[in-house]
mmCIF file of C-alpha atoms in Angstrom:
data_model
loop_
_atom_site.group_PDB
_atom_site.id
_atom_site.type_symbol
_atom_site.label_atom_id
_atom_site.label_comp_id
_atom_site.label_asym_id
_atom_site.label_seq_id
_atom_site.Cartn_x
_atom_site.Cartn_y
_atom_site.Cartn_z
ATOM 1 C CA UNK A 5 -13.812 -55.250 24.080
ATOM 2 C CA UNK A 6 -12.685 -53.598 27.416
ATOM 3 C CA UNK A 7 -14.654 -53.420 30.696
ATOM 4 C CA UNK A 8 -17.327 -55.904 30.638
ATOM 5 C CA UNK A 9 -19.443 -53.397 33.327
ATOM 6 C CA UNK A 10 -19.287 -50.573 30.713
ATOM 7 C CA UNK A 11 -20.707 -52.972 28.602
ATOM 8 C CA UNK A 12 -23.317 -53.959 31.115
ATOM 9 C CA UNK A 13 -24.538 -50.715 30.974
ATOM 10 C CA UNK A 14 -24.306 -50.049 27.361
ATOM 11 C CA UNK A 15 -26.766 -53.343 26.627
ATOM 12 C CA UNK A 16 -28.987 -51.525 29.195
ATOM 13 C CA UNK A 17 -28.563 -48.221 27.055
ATOM 14 C CA UNK A 18 -29.049 -50.532 23.656
ATOM 15 C CA UNK A 19 -32.166 -52.022 25.412
ATOM 16 C CA UNK A 20 -33.843 -48.614 26.055
ATOM 17 C CA UNK A 21 -33.027 -47.336 22.878
ATOM 18 C CA UNK A 22 -34.735 -50.510 21.696
ATOM 19 C CA UNK A 23 -38.214 -49.895 23.313
ATOM 20 C CA UNK A 24 -37.974 -45.842 22.586
ATOM 21 C CA UNK A 25 -36.226 -44.392 25.320
ATOM 22 C CA UNK A 26 -33.672 -42.365 25.895
ATOM 23 C CA UNK A 27 -30.092 -44.997 25.153
ATOM 24 C CA UNK A 28 -28.492 -44.144 29.012
ATOM 25 C CA UNK A 29 -26.994 -47.390 30.717
ATOM 26 C CA UNK A 30 -25.948 -47.919 34.077
ATOM 27 C CA UNK A 31 -24.867 -51.085 36.348
ATOM 28 C CA UNK A 32 -24.494 -50.750 40.040
ATOM 29 C CA UNK A 33 -21.448 -52.552 41.005
ATOM 30 C CA UNK A 34 -20.724 -54.424 44.428
ATOM 31 C CA UNK A 35 -17.226 -56.194 44.789
ATOM 32 C CA UNK A 36 -16.829 -56.972 41.266
ATOM 33 C CA UNK A 37 -20.591 -58.509 41.196
ATOM 34 C CA UNK A 38 -23.710 -56.363 39.603
ATOM 35 C CA UNK A 39 -26.355 -55.729 42.157
ATOM 36 C CA UNK A 40 -28.692 -53.301 40.111
ATOM 37 C CA UNK A 41 -28.559 -52.885 36.627
ATOM 38 C CA UNK A 42 -31.079 -50.056 34.586
ATOM 39 C CA UNK A 43 -31.380 -47.854 32.323
ATOM 40 C CA UNK A 44 -33.745 -43.902 31.426
ATOM 41 C CA UNK A 45 -37.027 -44.333 31.461
ATOM 42 C CA UNK A 46 -38.423 -41.032 30.719
ATOM 43 C CA UNK A 47 -40.533 -42.193 27.850
ATOM 44 C CA UNK A 48 -41.542 -45.856 28.393
ATOM 45 C CA UNK A 49 -42.725 -45.205 32.331
ATOM 46 C CA UNK A 50 -42.879 -41.102 31.885
ATOM 47 C CA UNK A 51 -40.584 -40.863 34.877
ATOM 48 C CA UNK A 52 -38.971 -37.396 35.317
ATOM 49 C CA UNK A 53 -36.668 -39.280 38.480
ATOM 50 C CA UNK A 54 -35.419 -42.380 36.250
ATOM 51 C CA UNK A 55 -32.534 -41.714 34.425
ATOM 52 C CA UNK A 56 -30.007 -44.356 33.535
ATOM 53 C CA UNK A 57 -28.494 -44.038 37.027
ATOM 54 C CA UNK A 58 -31.184 -43.690 39.468
ATOM 55 C CA UNK A 59 -32.962 -46.641 37.614
ATOM 56 C CA UNK A 60 -30.302 -48.931 38.569
ATOM 57 C CA UNK A 61 -29.746 -47.581 41.870
ATOM 58 C CA UNK A 62 -33.975 -48.204 42.603
ATOM 59 C CA UNK A 63 -33.494 -51.922 40.938
ATOM 60 C CA UNK A 64 -30.270 -52.503 43.119
ATOM 61 C CA UNK A 65 -32.775 -52.168 46.323
ATOM 62 C CA UNK A 66 -32.037 -50.962 49.758
ATOM 63 C CA UNK A 67 -28.611 -51.554 50.196
ATOM 64 C CA UNK A 68 -26.791 -50.867 53.796
ATOM 65 C CA UNK A 69 -24.492 -47.745 53.900
ATOM 66 C CA UNK A 70 -21.644 -50.469 53.904
ATOM 67 C CA UNK A 71 -22.403 -51.681 50.105
ATOM 68 C CA UNK A 72 -22.793 -48.075 48.665
ATOM 69 C CA UNK A 73 -19.297 -47.426 50.300
ATOM 70 C CA UNK A 74 -17.709 -50.830 48.277
ATOM 71 C CA UNK A 75 -19.905 -49.690 44.873
ATOM 72 C CA UNK A 76 -18.708 -48.634 41.563
ATOM 73 C CA UNK A 77 -21.670 -47.003 39.527
ATOM 74 C CA UNK A 78 -21.279 -47.277 35.773
ATOM 75 C CA UNK A 79 -22.697 -45.184 33.344
ATOM 76 C CA UNK A 80 -22.794 -44.773 29.733
ATOM 77 C CA UNK A 81 -22.804 -40.541 30.057
ATOM 78 C CA UNK A 82 -21.676 -38.076 32.514
ATOM 79 C CA UNK A 83 -23.708 -38.067 35.037
ATOM 80 C CA UNK A 84 -26.248 -34.861 35.719
ATOM 81 C CA UNK A 85 -26.957 -33.197 39.430
ATOM 82 C CA UNK A 86 -29.614 -35.377 40.224
ATOM 83 C CA UNK A 87 -27.824 -38.010 38.927
ATOM 84 C CA UNK A 88 -24.338 -36.988 40.937
ATOM 85 C CA UNK A 89 -26.724 -35.973 44.136
ATOM 86 C CA UNK A 90 -27.448 -39.132 44.627
ATOM 87 C CA UNK A 91 -23.764 -40.293 44.481
ATOM 88 C CA UNK A 92 -23.066 -38.382 47.325
ATOM 89 C CA UNK A 93 -25.678 -39.138 48.609
ATOM 90 C CA UNK A 94 -24.872 -42.587 49.243
ATOM 91 C CA UNK A 95 -21.135 -42.407 49.075
ATOM 92 C CA UNK A 96 -20.695 -44.278 46.111
ATOM 93 C CA UNK A 97 -16.666 -43.357 45.585
ATOM 94 C CA UNK A 98 -15.899 -44.737 42.212
ATOM 95 C CA UNK A 99 -17.846 -43.326 39.262
ATOM 96 C CA UNK A 100 -16.744 -44.519 35.747
ATOM 97 C CA UNK A 101 -18.224 -42.795 32.733
ATOM 98 C CA UNK A 102 -18.437 -43.912 29.545
ATOM 99 C CA UNK A 103 -18.333 -40.352 27.487
ATOM 100 C CA UNK A 104 -18.592 -36.909 28.251
ATOM 101 C CA UNK A 105 -18.327 -35.571 24.786
ATOM 102 C CA UNK A 106 -22.152 -35.065 24.709
ATOM 103 C CA UNK A 107 -23.099 -33.792 27.565
ATOM 104 C CA UNK A 108 -21.225 -33.140 31.206
ATOM 105 C CA UNK A 109 -22.641 -33.578 34.425
ATOM 106 C CA UNK A 110 -21.178 -32.511 37.502
ATOM 107 C CA UNK A 111 -18.294 -33.792 37.476
ATOM 108 C CA UNK A 112 -16.512 -31.218 38.954
ATOM 109 C CA UNK A 113 -18.907 -30.995 42.708
ATOM 110 C CA UNK A 114 -18.206 -35.068 42.641
ATOM 111 C CA UNK A 115 -14.439 -34.880 42.390
ATOM 112 C CA UNK A 116 -14.308 -31.730 44.546
ATOM 113 C CA UNK A 117 -16.804 -34.096 47.125
ATOM 114 C CA UNK A 118 -13.905 -36.856 46.866
ATOM 115 C CA UNK A 119 -15.320 -39.134 44.315
ATOM 116 C CA UNK A 120 -13.276 -40.955 41.754
ATOM 117 C CA UNK A 121 -14.210 -40.103 38.050
ATOM 118 C CA UNK A 122 -13.046 -42.027 35.161
ATOM 119 C CA UNK A 123 -14.109 -41.093 31.603
ATOM 120 C CA UNK A 124 -13.850 -43.847 28.949
ATOM 121 C CA UNK A 125 -14.437 -41.858 26.033
ATOM 122 C CA UNK A 126 -15.921 -45.110 24.355
ATOM 123 C CA UNK A 127 -16.971 -45.314 21.164
ATOM 124 C CA UNK A 128 -19.865 -46.967 21.173
ATOM 125 C CA UNK A 129 -21.616 -44.119 24.298
ATOM 126 C CA UNK A 130 -20.296 -41.144 21.955
ATOM 127 C CA UNK A 131 -22.139 -42.761 18.743
ATOM 128 C CA UNK A 132 -25.649 -43.891 20.772
ATOM 129 C CA UNK A 133 -25.758 -40.525 22.424
ATOM 130 C CA UNK A 134 -25.248 -38.252 19.107
ATOM 131 C CA UNK A 135 -27.597 -40.194 16.963
ATOM 132 C CA UNK A 136 -29.799 -39.780 19.481
ATOM 133 C CA UNK A 137 -29.707 -36.452 20.178
ATOM 134 C CA UNK A 138 -29.592 -35.387 16.607
ATOM 135 C CA UNK A 139 -32.788 -37.561 16.001
ATOM 136 C CA UNK A 140 -34.438 -36.131 19.334
ATOM 137 C CA UNK A 141 -33.645 -32.817 20.057
ATOM 138 C CA UNK A 142 -36.364 -32.067 21.946
ATOM 139 C CA UNK A 143 -37.015 -35.226 24.076
ATOM 140 C CA UNK A 144 -33.235 -35.112 24.916
ATOM 141 C CA UNK A 145 -33.642 -31.492 25.959
ATOM 142 C CA UNK A 146 -36.771 -32.340 27.952
ATOM 143 C CA UNK A 147 -34.419 -34.843 29.843
ATOM 144 C CA UNK A 148 -31.822 -32.524 30.935
ATOM 145 C CA UNK A 149 -34.193 -29.879 31.982
ATOM 146 C CA UNK A 150 -33.310 -27.546 28.969
ATOM 147 C CA UNK B 1233 -52.369 -22.160 60.256
ATOM 148 C CA UNK B 1234 -49.494 -20.465 57.591
ATOM 149 C CA UNK B 1235 -48.567 -21.043 54.290
ATOM 150 C CA UNK B 1236 -51.324 -23.508 52.643
ATOM 151 C CA UNK B 1237 -48.512 -25.288 50.305
ATOM 152 C CA UNK B 1238 -46.562 -26.220 53.059
ATOM 153 C CA UNK B 1239 -49.692 -27.135 54.964
ATOM 154 C CA UNK B 1240 -50.114 -30.021 51.651
ATOM 155 C CA UNK B 1241 -46.723 -30.898 52.431
ATOM 156 C CA UNK B 1242 -47.252 -31.956 55.664
ATOM 157 C CA UNK B 1243 -50.352 -33.777 55.152
ATOM 158 C CA UNK B 1244 -48.569 -35.872 52.641
ATOM 159 C CA UNK B 1245 -45.635 -36.453 55.619
ATOM 160 C CA UNK B 1246 -48.200 -37.613 57.652
ATOM 161 C CA UNK B 1247 -50.009 -39.913 55.159
ATOM 162 C CA UNK B 1248 -46.576 -41.074 54.504
ATOM 163 C CA UNK B 1249 -46.455 -41.902 58.312
ATOM 164 C CA UNK B 1250 -49.485 -43.523 58.410
ATOM 165 C CA UNK B 1251 -48.115 -46.117 55.727
ATOM 166 C CA UNK B 1252 -45.678 -47.062 58.185
ATOM 167 C CA UNK B 1253 -42.916 -44.481 56.074
ATOM 168 C CA UNK B 1254 -40.552 -42.112 56.836
ATOM 169 C CA UNK B 1255 -42.996 -38.771 57.094
ATOM 170 C CA UNK B 1256 -41.796 -36.619 54.674
ATOM 171 C CA UNK B 1257 -43.866 -34.692 52.066
ATOM 172 C CA UNK B 1258 -43.331 -32.791 49.364
ATOM 173 C CA UNK B 1259 -45.570 -30.639 46.803
ATOM 174 C CA UNK B 1260 -44.818 -29.012 43.296
ATOM 175 C CA UNK B 1261 -46.553 -25.954 43.140
ATOM 176 C CA UNK B 1262 -47.320 -24.029 39.493
ATOM 177 C CA UNK B 1263 -48.010 -20.501 39.433
ATOM 178 C CA UNK B 1264 -50.206 -21.280 42.450
ATOM 179 C CA UNK B 1265 -51.521 -24.343 41.664
ATOM 180 C CA UNK B 1266 -50.419 -28.179 42.726
ATOM 181 C CA UNK B 1267 -49.169 -30.152 40.217
ATOM 182 C CA UNK B 1268 -47.652 -32.564 42.354
ATOM 183 C CA UNK B 1269 -47.480 -34.323 45.844
ATOM 184 C CA UNK B 1270 -45.823 -36.930 47.403
ATOM 185 C CA UNK B 1271 -43.553 -38.432 50.464
ATOM 186 C CA UNK B 1272 -40.766 -40.207 50.922
ATOM 187 C CA UNK B 1273 -41.774 -44.431 49.743
ATOM 188 C CA UNK B 1274 -38.927 -45.814 50.936
ATOM 189 C CA UNK B 1275 -40.593 -48.145 53.642
ATOM 190 C CA UNK B 1276 -43.741 -48.537 51.584
ATOM 191 C CA UNK B 1277 -42.648 -49.497 48.175
ATOM 192 C CA UNK B 1278 -38.646 -50.224 48.552
ATOM 193 C CA UNK B 1279 -37.324 -47.279 46.615
ATOM 194 C CA UNK B 1280 -33.936 -45.417 47.365
ATOM 195 C CA UNK B 1281 -34.691 -42.971 44.743
ATOM 196 C CA UNK B 1282 -38.512 -41.609 45.936
ATOM 197 C CA UNK B 1283 -37.905 -39.251 49.009
ATOM 198 C CA UNK B 1284 -40.759 -36.787 48.959
ATOM 199 C CA UNK B 1285 -39.834 -34.425 46.680
ATOM 200 C CA UNK B 1286 -39.136 -37.261 43.917
ATOM 201 C CA UNK B 1287 -42.035 -38.355 45.066
ATOM 202 C CA UNK B 1288 -43.619 -35.039 44.462
ATOM 203 C CA UNK B 1289 -41.477 -34.293 40.937
ATOM 204 C CA UNK B 1290 -42.702 -38.100 39.685
ATOM 205 C CA UNK B 1291 -46.262 -37.499 40.288
ATOM 206 C CA UNK B 1292 -46.561 -34.513 38.488
ATOM 207 C CA UNK B 1293 -45.426 -36.206 35.558
ATOM 208 C CA UNK B 1294 -42.991 -34.821 32.590
ATOM 209 C CA UNK B 1295 -43.206 -31.046 32.541
ATOM 210 C CA UNK B 1296 -41.495 -28.527 29.572
ATOM 211 C CA UNK B 1297 -38.547 -27.014 31.373
ATOM 212 C CA UNK B 1298 -40.787 -23.580 31.241
ATOM 213 C CA UNK B 1299 -43.487 -25.168 33.720
ATOM 214 C CA UNK B 1300 -40.017 -25.796 35.944
ATOM 215 C CA UNK B 1301 -38.979 -22.586 35.650
ATOM 216 C CA UNK B 1302 -42.539 -21.013 37.316
ATOM 217 C CA UNK B 1303 -42.663 -22.987 40.105
ATOM 218 C CA UNK B 1304 -42.060 -23.373 43.892
ATOM 219 C CA UNK B 1305 -41.417 -26.634 45.461
ATOM 220 C CA UNK B 1306 -42.355 -27.180 49.145
ATOM 221 C CA UNK B 1307 -40.527 -29.930 51.203
ATOM 222 C CA UNK B 1308 -41.511 -30.166 55.061
ATOM 223 C CA UNK B 1309 -37.516 -31.372 55.357
ATOM 224 C CA UNK B 1310 -33.889 -29.425 54.057
ATOM 225 C CA UNK B 1311 -33.163 -31.458 51.007
ATOM 226 C CA UNK B 1312 -30.628 -33.623 50.653
ATOM 227 C CA UNK B 1313 -28.077 -33.890 48.241
ATOM 228 C CA UNK B 1314 -30.596 -35.962 45.636
ATOM 229 C CA UNK B 1315 -33.227 -34.000 45.882
ATOM 230 C CA UNK B 1316 -30.914 -31.070 45.809
ATOM 231 C CA UNK B 1317 -29.468 -31.833 42.500
ATOM 232 C CA UNK B 1318 -33.061 -32.891 41.460
ATOM 233 C CA UNK B 1319 -33.954 -29.003 41.945
ATOM 234 C CA UNK B 1320 -30.910 -27.660 39.954
ATOM 235 C CA UNK B 1321 -31.806 -29.946 37.363
ATOM 236 C CA UNK B 1322 -35.034 -28.621 36.783
ATOM 237 C CA UNK B 1323 -34.412 -25.614 37.504
ATOM 238 C CA UNK B 1324 -36.480 -25.086 39.850
ATOM 239 C CA UNK B 1325 -36.139 -21.222 41.024
ATOM 240 C CA UNK B 1326 -37.370 -21.550 44.529
ATOM 241 C CA UNK B 1327 -38.186 -23.635 47.268
ATOM 242 C CA UNK B 1328 -39.512 -23.271 51.105
ATOM 243 C CA UNK B 1329 -38.056 -25.662 53.566
ATOM 244 C CA UNK B 1330 -40.620 -27.065 56.512
ATOM 245 C CA UNK B 1331 -37.502 -27.279 58.727
ATOM 246 C CA UNK B 1332 -33.346 -27.689 59.269
ATOM 247 C CA UNK B 1333 -33.272 -28.516 62.872
ATOM 248 C CA UNK B 1334 -33.085 -32.335 62.515
ATOM 249 C CA UNK B 1335 -31.583 -32.329 58.878
ATOM 250 C CA UNK B 1336 -29.446 -29.652 56.496
ATOM 251 C CA UNK B 1337 -28.865 -30.807 53.326
ATOM 252 C CA UNK B 1338 -27.191 -29.459 50.204
ATOM 253 C CA UNK B 1339 -28.535 -25.685 51.013
ATOM 254 C CA UNK B 1340 -25.716 -24.286 50.721
ATOM 255 C CA UNK B 1341 -24.880 -25.302 47.085
ATOM 256 C CA UNK B 1342 -28.957 -24.618 46.193
ATOM 257 C CA UNK B 1343 -28.154 -21.269 47.153
ATOM 258 C CA UNK B 1344 -24.732 -20.819 45.342
ATOM 259 C CA UNK B 1345 -26.311 -22.025 42.380
ATOM 260 C CA UNK B 1346 -29.792 -19.469 42.859
ATOM 261 C CA UNK B 1347 -31.976 -20.814 44.377
ATOM 262 C CA UNK B 1348 -33.994 -19.144 46.280
ATOM 263 C CA UNK B 1349 -34.386 -21.022 50.024
ATOM 264 C CA UNK B 1350 -37.148 -20.210 52.313
ATOM 265 C CA UNK B 1351 -36.491 -21.929 55.634
ATOM 266 C CA UNK B 1352 -39.936 -21.685 57.996
ATOM 267 C CA UNK B 1353 -38.575 -23.515 60.656
ATOM 268 C CA UNK B 1354 -42.228 -24.743 61.382
ATOM 269 C CA UNK B 1355 -42.681 -26.987 64.717
ATOM 270 C CA UNK B 1356 -45.007 -30.054 63.328
ATOM 271 C CA UNK B 1357 -42.193 -30.469 60.110
ATOM 272 C CA UNK B 1358 -39.653 -30.447 63.578
ATOM 273 C CA UNK B 1359 -42.021 -32.584 65.535
ATOM 274 C CA UNK B 1360 -42.824 -35.244 63.120
ATOM 275 C CA UNK B 1361 -38.702 -35.639 62.110
ATOM 276 C CA UNK B 1362 -37.462 -35.738 65.884
ATOM 277 C CA UNK B 1363 -40.045 -37.892 67.101
ATOM 278 C CA UNK B 1364 -39.097 -40.402 63.526
ATOM 279 C CA UNK B 1365 -35.809 -40.151 64.124
ATOM 280 C CA UNK B 1366 -35.741 -40.940 67.910
ATOM 281 C CA UNK B 1367 -37.931 -44.140 67.311
ATOM 282 C CA UNK B 1368 -36.326 -45.214 64.342
ATOM 283 C CA UNK B 1369 -32.727 -44.260 63.856
ATOM 284 C CA UNK B 1370 -31.302 -46.747 61.701
ATOM 285 C CA UNK B 1371 -33.946 -46.310 58.883
ATOM 286 C CA UNK B 1372 -33.333 -42.503 59.528
ATOM 287 C CA UNK B 1373 -30.098 -43.403 58.690
ATOM 288 C CA UNK B 1374 -30.566 -44.941 55.823
ATOM 289 C CA UNK B 1375 -32.355 -42.988 53.863
ATOM 290 C CA UNK B 1376 -29.578 -40.756 54.554
ATOM 291 C CA UNK B 1377 -27.001 -42.461 53.208
ATOM 292 C CA UNK B 1378 -25.310 -43.275 56.971
#
């Protein structure tokens, strides 16, 4: 398989699914080392702010601006407005996205603000979300405010 | 004094300050009733995602899209990119801001997306932040990713 950091994000997504949650995972990578990993916690913790990306950042803990500016965020799904805003707040310069076929977040806003995006269209990421949304449309809509 | 909901947000900010934290507070108001209140948790919980607004939303718990769309978010300080993205994610149509003299967040983005903003320039809110930033510039910079 391909990128080991995307694989780690996918592991997080699968962990979330196994817990009965929404299968979106993320890892924050600083100079080639994972410093935070996480997955969506809506179901597991009743959280409305811990999307996968937010959970990875929260688990990375308090970091200086320099660390964020040398980091890459990997996420299995295109980041929503909340997660995109957080990427901009902390000045994370690069985001690798598993897929944007099932949901397109604020990619345009990120690109306009100079964030470098790479979309892998990873078939595992697509299948995880497609199957989940088919089976749990109401829960998915809640997660994206619809 | 003026708006009771802004007063509740200020109480939250003061609570945070008394805990040794960053004095920013917020309340989420649904049809005239506070359904969530919170304050910045960077110092208290080592959180990088729980800004005041995020903490208020988290404490309001899981809500349907309809609730958010009938709600007003009160915050003592102009909302940063993360909090602005969250306001957009959940479709909160109206935000009342205590002040934007010490920090201006993504107000333009919110306005462009149709969110109605009211800036009170409340002197208590300004004094809370001005004193805090003067005394704790490094901590404040960390909170806004600088």
